[in-house]
Short mmCIF file of C-alpha atoms and ligand atoms in Angstrom, two decimals:
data_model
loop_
_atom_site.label_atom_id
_atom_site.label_comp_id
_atom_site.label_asym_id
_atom_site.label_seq_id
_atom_site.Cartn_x
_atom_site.Cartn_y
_atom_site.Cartn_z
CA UNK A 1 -2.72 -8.14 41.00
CA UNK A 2 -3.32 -11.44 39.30
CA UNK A 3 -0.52 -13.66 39.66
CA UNK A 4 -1.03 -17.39 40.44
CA UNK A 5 2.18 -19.40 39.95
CA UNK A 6 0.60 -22.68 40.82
CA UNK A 7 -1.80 -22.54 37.81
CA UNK A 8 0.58 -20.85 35.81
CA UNK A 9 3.08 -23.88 36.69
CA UNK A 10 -0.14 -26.65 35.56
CA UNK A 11 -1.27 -24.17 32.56
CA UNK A 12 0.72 -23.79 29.03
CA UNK A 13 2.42 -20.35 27.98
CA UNK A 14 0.23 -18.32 25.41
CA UNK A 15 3.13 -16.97 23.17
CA UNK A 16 2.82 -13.94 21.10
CA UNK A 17 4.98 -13.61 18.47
CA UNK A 18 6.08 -11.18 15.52
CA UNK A 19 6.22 -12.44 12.02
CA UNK A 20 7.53 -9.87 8.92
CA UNK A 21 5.97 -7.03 7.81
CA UNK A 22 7.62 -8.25 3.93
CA UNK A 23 10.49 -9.33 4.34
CA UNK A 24 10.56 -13.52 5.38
CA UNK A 25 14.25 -12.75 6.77
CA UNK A 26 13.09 -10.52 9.50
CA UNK A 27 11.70 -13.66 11.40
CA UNK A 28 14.01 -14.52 14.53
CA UNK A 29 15.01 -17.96 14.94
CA UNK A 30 13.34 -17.38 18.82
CA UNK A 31 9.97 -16.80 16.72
CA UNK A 32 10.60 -19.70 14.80
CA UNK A 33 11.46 -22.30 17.04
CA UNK A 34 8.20 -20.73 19.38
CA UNK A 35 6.06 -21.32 16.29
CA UNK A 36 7.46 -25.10 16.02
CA UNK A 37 7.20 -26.35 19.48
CA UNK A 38 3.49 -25.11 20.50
CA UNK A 39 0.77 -27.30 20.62
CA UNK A 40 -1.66 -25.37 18.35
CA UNK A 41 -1.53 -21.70 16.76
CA UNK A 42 -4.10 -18.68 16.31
CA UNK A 43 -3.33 -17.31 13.39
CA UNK A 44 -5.78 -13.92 12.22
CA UNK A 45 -6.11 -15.85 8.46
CA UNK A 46 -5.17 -19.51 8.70
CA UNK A 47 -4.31 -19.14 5.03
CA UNK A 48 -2.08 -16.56 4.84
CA UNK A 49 -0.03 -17.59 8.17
CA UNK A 50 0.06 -21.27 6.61
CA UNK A 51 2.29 -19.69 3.82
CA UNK A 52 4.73 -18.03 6.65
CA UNK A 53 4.82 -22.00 8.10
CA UNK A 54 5.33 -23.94 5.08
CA UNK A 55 8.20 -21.24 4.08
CA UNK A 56 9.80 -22.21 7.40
CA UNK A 57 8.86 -25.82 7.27
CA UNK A 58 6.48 -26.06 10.05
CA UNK A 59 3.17 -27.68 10.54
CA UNK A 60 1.44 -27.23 12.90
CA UNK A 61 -2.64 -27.14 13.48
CA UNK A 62 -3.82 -24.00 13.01
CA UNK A 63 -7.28 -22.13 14.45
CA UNK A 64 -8.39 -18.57 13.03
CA UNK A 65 -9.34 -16.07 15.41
CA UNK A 66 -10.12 -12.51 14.10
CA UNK A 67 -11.91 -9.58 15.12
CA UNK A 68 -15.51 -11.09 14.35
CA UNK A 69 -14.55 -14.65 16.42
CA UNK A 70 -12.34 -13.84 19.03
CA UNK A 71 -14.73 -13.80 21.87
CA UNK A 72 -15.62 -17.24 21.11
CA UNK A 73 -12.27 -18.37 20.19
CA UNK A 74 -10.50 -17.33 22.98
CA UNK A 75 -12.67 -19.30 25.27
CA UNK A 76 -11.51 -22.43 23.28
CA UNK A 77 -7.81 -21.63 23.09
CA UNK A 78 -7.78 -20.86 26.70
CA UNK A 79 -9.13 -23.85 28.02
CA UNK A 80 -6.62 -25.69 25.74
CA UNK A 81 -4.03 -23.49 27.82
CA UNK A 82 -5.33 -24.31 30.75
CA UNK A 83 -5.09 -27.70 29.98
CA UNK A 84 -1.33 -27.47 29.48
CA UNK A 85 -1.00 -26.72 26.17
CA UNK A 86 1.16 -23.88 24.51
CA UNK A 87 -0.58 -21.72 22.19
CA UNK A 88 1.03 -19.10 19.49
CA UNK A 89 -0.58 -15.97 18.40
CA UNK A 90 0.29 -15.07 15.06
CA UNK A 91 -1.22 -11.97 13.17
CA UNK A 92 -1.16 -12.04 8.92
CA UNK A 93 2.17 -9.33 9.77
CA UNK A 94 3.66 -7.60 12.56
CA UNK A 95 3.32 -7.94 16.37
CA UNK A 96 -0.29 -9.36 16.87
CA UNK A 97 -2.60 -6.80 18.95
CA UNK A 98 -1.20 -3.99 17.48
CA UNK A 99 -4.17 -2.64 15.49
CA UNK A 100 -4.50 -6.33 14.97
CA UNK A 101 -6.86 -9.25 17.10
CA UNK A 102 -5.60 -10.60 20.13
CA UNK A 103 -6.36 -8.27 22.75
CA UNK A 104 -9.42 -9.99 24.03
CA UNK A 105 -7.19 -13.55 24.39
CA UNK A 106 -4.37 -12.05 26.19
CA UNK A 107 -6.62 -10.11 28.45
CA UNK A 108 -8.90 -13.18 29.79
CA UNK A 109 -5.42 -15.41 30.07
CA UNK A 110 -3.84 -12.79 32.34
CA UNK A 111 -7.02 -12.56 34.25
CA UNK A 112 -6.70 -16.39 34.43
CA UNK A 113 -3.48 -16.25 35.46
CA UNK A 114 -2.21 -18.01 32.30
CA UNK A 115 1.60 -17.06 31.29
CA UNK A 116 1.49 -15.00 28.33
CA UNK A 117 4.99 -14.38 26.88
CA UNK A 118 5.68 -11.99 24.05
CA UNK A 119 8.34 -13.35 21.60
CA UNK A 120 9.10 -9.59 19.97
CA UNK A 121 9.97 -9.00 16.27
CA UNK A 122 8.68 -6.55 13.36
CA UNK A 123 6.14 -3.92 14.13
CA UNK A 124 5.80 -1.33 11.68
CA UNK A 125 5.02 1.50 13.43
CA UNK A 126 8.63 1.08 15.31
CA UNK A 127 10.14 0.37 11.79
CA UNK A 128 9.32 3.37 10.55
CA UNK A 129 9.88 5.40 13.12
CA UNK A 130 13.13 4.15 14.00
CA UNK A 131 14.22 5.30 10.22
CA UNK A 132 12.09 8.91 10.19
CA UNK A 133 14.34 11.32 11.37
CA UNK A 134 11.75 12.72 13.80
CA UNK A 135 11.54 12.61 17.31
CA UNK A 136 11.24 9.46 19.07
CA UNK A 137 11.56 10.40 22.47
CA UNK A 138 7.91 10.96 22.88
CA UNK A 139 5.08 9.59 20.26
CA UNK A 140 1.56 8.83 20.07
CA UNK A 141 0.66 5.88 17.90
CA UNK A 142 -3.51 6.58 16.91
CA UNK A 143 -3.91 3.39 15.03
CA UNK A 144 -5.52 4.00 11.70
CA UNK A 145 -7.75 6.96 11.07
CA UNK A 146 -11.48 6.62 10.73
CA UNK A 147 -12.44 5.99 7.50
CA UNK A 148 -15.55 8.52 7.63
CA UNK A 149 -14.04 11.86 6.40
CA UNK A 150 -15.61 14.26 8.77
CA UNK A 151 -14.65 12.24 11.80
CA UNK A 152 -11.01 11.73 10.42
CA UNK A 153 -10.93 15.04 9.85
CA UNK A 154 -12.29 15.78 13.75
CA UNK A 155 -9.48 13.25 15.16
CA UNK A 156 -6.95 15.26 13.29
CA UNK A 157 -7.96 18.48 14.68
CA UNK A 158 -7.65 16.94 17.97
CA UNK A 159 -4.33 16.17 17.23
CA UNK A 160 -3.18 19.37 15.97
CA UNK A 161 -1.79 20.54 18.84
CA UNK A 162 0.05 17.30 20.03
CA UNK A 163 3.46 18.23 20.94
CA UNK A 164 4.79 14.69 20.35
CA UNK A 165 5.19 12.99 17.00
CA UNK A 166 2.13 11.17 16.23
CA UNK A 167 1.98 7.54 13.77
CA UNK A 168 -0.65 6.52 12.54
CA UNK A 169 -1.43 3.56 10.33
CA UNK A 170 -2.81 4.45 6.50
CA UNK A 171 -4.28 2.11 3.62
CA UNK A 172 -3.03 2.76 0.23
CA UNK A 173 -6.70 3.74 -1.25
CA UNK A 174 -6.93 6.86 1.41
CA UNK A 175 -3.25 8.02 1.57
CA UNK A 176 -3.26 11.02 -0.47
CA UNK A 177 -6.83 11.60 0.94
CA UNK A 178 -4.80 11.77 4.04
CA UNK A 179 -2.16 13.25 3.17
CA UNK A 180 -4.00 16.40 1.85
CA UNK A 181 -6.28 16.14 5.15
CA UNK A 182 -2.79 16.60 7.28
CA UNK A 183 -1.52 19.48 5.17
CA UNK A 184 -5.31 21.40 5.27
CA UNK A 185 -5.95 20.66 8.80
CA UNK A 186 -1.85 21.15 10.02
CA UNK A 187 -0.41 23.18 7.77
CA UNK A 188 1.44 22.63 4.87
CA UNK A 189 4.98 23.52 6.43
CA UNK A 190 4.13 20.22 9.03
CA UNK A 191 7.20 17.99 8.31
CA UNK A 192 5.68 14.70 7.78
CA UNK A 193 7.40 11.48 7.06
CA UNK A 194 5.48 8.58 5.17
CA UNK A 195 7.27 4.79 5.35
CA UNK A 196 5.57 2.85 2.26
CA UNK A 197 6.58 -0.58 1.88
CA UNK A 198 8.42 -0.94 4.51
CA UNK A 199 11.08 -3.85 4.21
CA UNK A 200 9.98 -5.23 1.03
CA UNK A 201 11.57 -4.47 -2.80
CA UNK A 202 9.97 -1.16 -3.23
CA UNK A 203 10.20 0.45 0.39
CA UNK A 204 10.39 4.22 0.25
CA UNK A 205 10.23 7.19 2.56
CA UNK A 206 8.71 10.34 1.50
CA UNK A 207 9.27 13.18 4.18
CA UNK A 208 9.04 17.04 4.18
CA UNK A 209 6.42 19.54 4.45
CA UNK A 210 2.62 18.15 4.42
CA UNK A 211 2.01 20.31 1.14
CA UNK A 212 5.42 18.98 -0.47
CA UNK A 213 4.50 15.40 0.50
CA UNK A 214 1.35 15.89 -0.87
CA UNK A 215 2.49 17.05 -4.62
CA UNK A 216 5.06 14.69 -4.63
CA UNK A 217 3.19 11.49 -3.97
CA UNK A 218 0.03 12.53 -6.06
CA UNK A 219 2.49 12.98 -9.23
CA UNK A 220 4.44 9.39 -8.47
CA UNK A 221 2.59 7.04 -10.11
CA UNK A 222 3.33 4.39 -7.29
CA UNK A 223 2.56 7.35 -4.56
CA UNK A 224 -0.62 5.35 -3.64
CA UNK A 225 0.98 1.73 -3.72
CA UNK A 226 1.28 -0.60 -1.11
CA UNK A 227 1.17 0.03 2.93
CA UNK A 228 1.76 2.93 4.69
CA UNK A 229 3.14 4.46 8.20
CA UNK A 230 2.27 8.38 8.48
CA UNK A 231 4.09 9.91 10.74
CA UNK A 232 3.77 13.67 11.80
CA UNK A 233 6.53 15.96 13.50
CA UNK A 234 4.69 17.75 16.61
CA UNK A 235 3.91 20.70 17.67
CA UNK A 236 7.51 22.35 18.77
CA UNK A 237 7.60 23.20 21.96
CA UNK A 238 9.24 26.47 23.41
CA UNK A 239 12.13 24.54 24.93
CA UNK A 240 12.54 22.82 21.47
CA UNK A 241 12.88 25.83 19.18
CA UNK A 242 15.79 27.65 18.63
CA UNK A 243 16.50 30.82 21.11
CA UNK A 244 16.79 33.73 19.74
CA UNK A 245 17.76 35.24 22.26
CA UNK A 246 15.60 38.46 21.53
CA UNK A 247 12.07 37.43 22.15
CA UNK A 248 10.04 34.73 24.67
CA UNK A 249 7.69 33.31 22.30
CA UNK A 250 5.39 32.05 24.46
CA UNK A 251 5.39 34.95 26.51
CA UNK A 252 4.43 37.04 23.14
CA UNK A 253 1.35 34.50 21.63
CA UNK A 254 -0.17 34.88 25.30
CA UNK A 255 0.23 38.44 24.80
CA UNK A 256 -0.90 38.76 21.62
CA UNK A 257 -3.68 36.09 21.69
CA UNK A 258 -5.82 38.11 24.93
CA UNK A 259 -6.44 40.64 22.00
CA UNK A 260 -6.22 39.16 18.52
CA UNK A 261 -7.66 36.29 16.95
CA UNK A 262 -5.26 33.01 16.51
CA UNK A 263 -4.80 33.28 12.98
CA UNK A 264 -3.42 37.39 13.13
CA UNK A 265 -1.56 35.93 16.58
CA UNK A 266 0.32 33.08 14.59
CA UNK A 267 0.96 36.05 11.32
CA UNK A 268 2.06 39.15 13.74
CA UNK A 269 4.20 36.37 15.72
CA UNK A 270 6.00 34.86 12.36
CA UNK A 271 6.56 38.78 11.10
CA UNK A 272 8.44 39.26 14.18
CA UNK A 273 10.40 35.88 14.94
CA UNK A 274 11.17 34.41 11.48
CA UNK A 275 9.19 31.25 12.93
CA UNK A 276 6.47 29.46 10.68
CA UNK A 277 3.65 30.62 10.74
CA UNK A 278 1.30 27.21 11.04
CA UNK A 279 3.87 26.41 13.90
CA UNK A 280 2.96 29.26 15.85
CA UNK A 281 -0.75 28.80 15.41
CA UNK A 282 -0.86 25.26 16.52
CA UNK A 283 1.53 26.91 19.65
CA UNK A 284 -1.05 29.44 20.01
CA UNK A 285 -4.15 26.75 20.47
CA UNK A 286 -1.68 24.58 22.67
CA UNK A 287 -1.25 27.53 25.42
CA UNK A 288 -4.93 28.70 25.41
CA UNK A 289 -6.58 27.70 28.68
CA UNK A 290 -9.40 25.19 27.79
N1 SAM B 1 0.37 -5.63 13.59
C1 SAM B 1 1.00 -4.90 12.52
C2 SAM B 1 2.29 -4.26 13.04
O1 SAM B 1 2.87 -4.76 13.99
O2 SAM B 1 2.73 -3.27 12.47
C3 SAM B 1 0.06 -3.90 11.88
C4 SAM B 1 -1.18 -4.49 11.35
S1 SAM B 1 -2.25 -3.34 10.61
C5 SAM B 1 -3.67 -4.32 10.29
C6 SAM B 1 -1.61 -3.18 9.00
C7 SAM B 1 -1.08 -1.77 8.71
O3 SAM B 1 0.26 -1.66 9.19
C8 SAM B 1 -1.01 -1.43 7.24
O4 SAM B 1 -2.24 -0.94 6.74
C9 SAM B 1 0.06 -0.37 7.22
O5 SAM B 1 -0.47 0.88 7.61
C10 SAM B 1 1.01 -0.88 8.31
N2 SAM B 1 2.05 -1.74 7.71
C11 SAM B 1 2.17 -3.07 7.82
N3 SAM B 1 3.24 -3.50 7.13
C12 SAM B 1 3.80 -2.41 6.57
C13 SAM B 1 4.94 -2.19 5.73
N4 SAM B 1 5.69 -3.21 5.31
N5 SAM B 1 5.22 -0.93 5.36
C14 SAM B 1 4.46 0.10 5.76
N6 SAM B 1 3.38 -0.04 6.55
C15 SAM B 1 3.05 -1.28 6.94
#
């Protein structure tokens, strides 16, 4: 454990702190007042964060550190803590470190023993699962895809049997790529939710099946518009689906899967329990031993 309250007392406090994902209001005054009392803050584009300041009246000097400088940076700002000085993090939206920079800098302060204090706010993952209608009791946040179609469709294969709800983070130029990538490689009865513009004029949520999704947002003209959280419904457990009463589900894939392939499995097992099929696939390739 690295804990040295002595230098922590003679250091300064590296604060992270949430700014809006669109809409200004969502700053907290906490946020605000952290932003105006440090000595210096990290923002991932000076430019962009300068706007968020002058909106709020602040100035402040300002030093970029992004994925391609933050080695180097971080050595800088962390002397400057050491020296006693308090230092913000800002990203250009949302909680910094969250498939944003910062990780590096909060690592080598802890391992310094430098306070770092998260002052929390919009993170928009959280948003839009907190609005989805899906199950929040267990999720996997992946970050965004890769951008190389074969190994974004290999990390979504991988996923396919994940019994909690899984988020990912989507640009608006490969959403319906996506989209159509979830329903072909899931199903097209997955229930997916997408959160597009999330707190801003034109937010929307588009949620039902994966094949549904799919029509609907290549025939809205603004389907591909703006930022976008994908979130997927999991793989439904036996505990989470309705009892019929009649038939142990599990009990009758195992059964059926020693002697048939998945895919006649997943179609003899729908037949018989009224179930969807692609659910009982994906339930199939979740019980097989490795
Ligand atoms: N650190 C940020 C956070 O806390 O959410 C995320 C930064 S990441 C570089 C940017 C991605 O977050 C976007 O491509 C989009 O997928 C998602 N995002 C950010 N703001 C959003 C919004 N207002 N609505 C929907 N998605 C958003």
């Amino acid at each position: 454990m690295k804990s040295d309250p002595g230098s922590q007392a003679r250091s300064g406090t590296l604060y992270i702190v949430a700014t809006p994902i669109g809409n200004l209001e969502d700053l907290s005054p906490r946020a605000s007042s952290t932003l105006a009392s440090v000595a210096v803050i990290a923002a991932e584009d000076t430019r962009h964060s300068g706007r968020l300041l002058q909106h709020l009246g602040i100035s402040k000097p300002m030093l970029a550190l992004h994925d391609h400088n933050e080695r180097d940076r971080a050595s800088r700002l962390l002397d400057r803590l050491e020296s006693g000085e308090d230092v913000a993090l800002v990203s250009d939206a949302g909680t910094p470190l969250i498939s944003d920079p910062g990780y590096v800098l909060v690592r080598q302060a802890r391992e310094r023993g430098i306070r770092v204090s998260p002052v929390p706010g919009p993170c928009a993952l959280v948003t839009a699962l907190s609005a989805a209608g899906l199950p929040t009791d267990r999720f996997l946040f992946a970050g965004f895809l890769p951008s190389k179609r074969g190994a974004r469709r290999s990390e979504l294969e991988a996923l396919a049997a994940e019994t909690a709800t899984l988020v990912f983070y989507e640009s608006p130029h490969r959403i319906l790529e996506t989209v159509a990538e979830i329903r072909d490689v899931m199903g097209g009865e997955r229930e997916i939710v997408l959160g597009r513009e999330l707190t801003k004029t034109f937010e929307t949520f588009y949620a039902g099946p994966a094949g549904e999704v799919c029509q609907v947002i290549e025939a809205d003209p603004n389907g591909a518009r703006g930022e976008f959280v994908v979130m997927i419904h999991g793989v439904r457990r036996e505990s989470d689906m309705d009892d019929t009463g009649a038939v142990d589900t599990d009990k009758l894939l195992q059964l059926l899967a020693a002697e048939l392939p998945v895919k006649k499995v997943a179609k003899i097992a729908a037949e018989l329990t009224g179930r969807s099929k692609n659910e009982l696939y994906q339930r199939v390739l979740a019980l097989k031993p490795e």
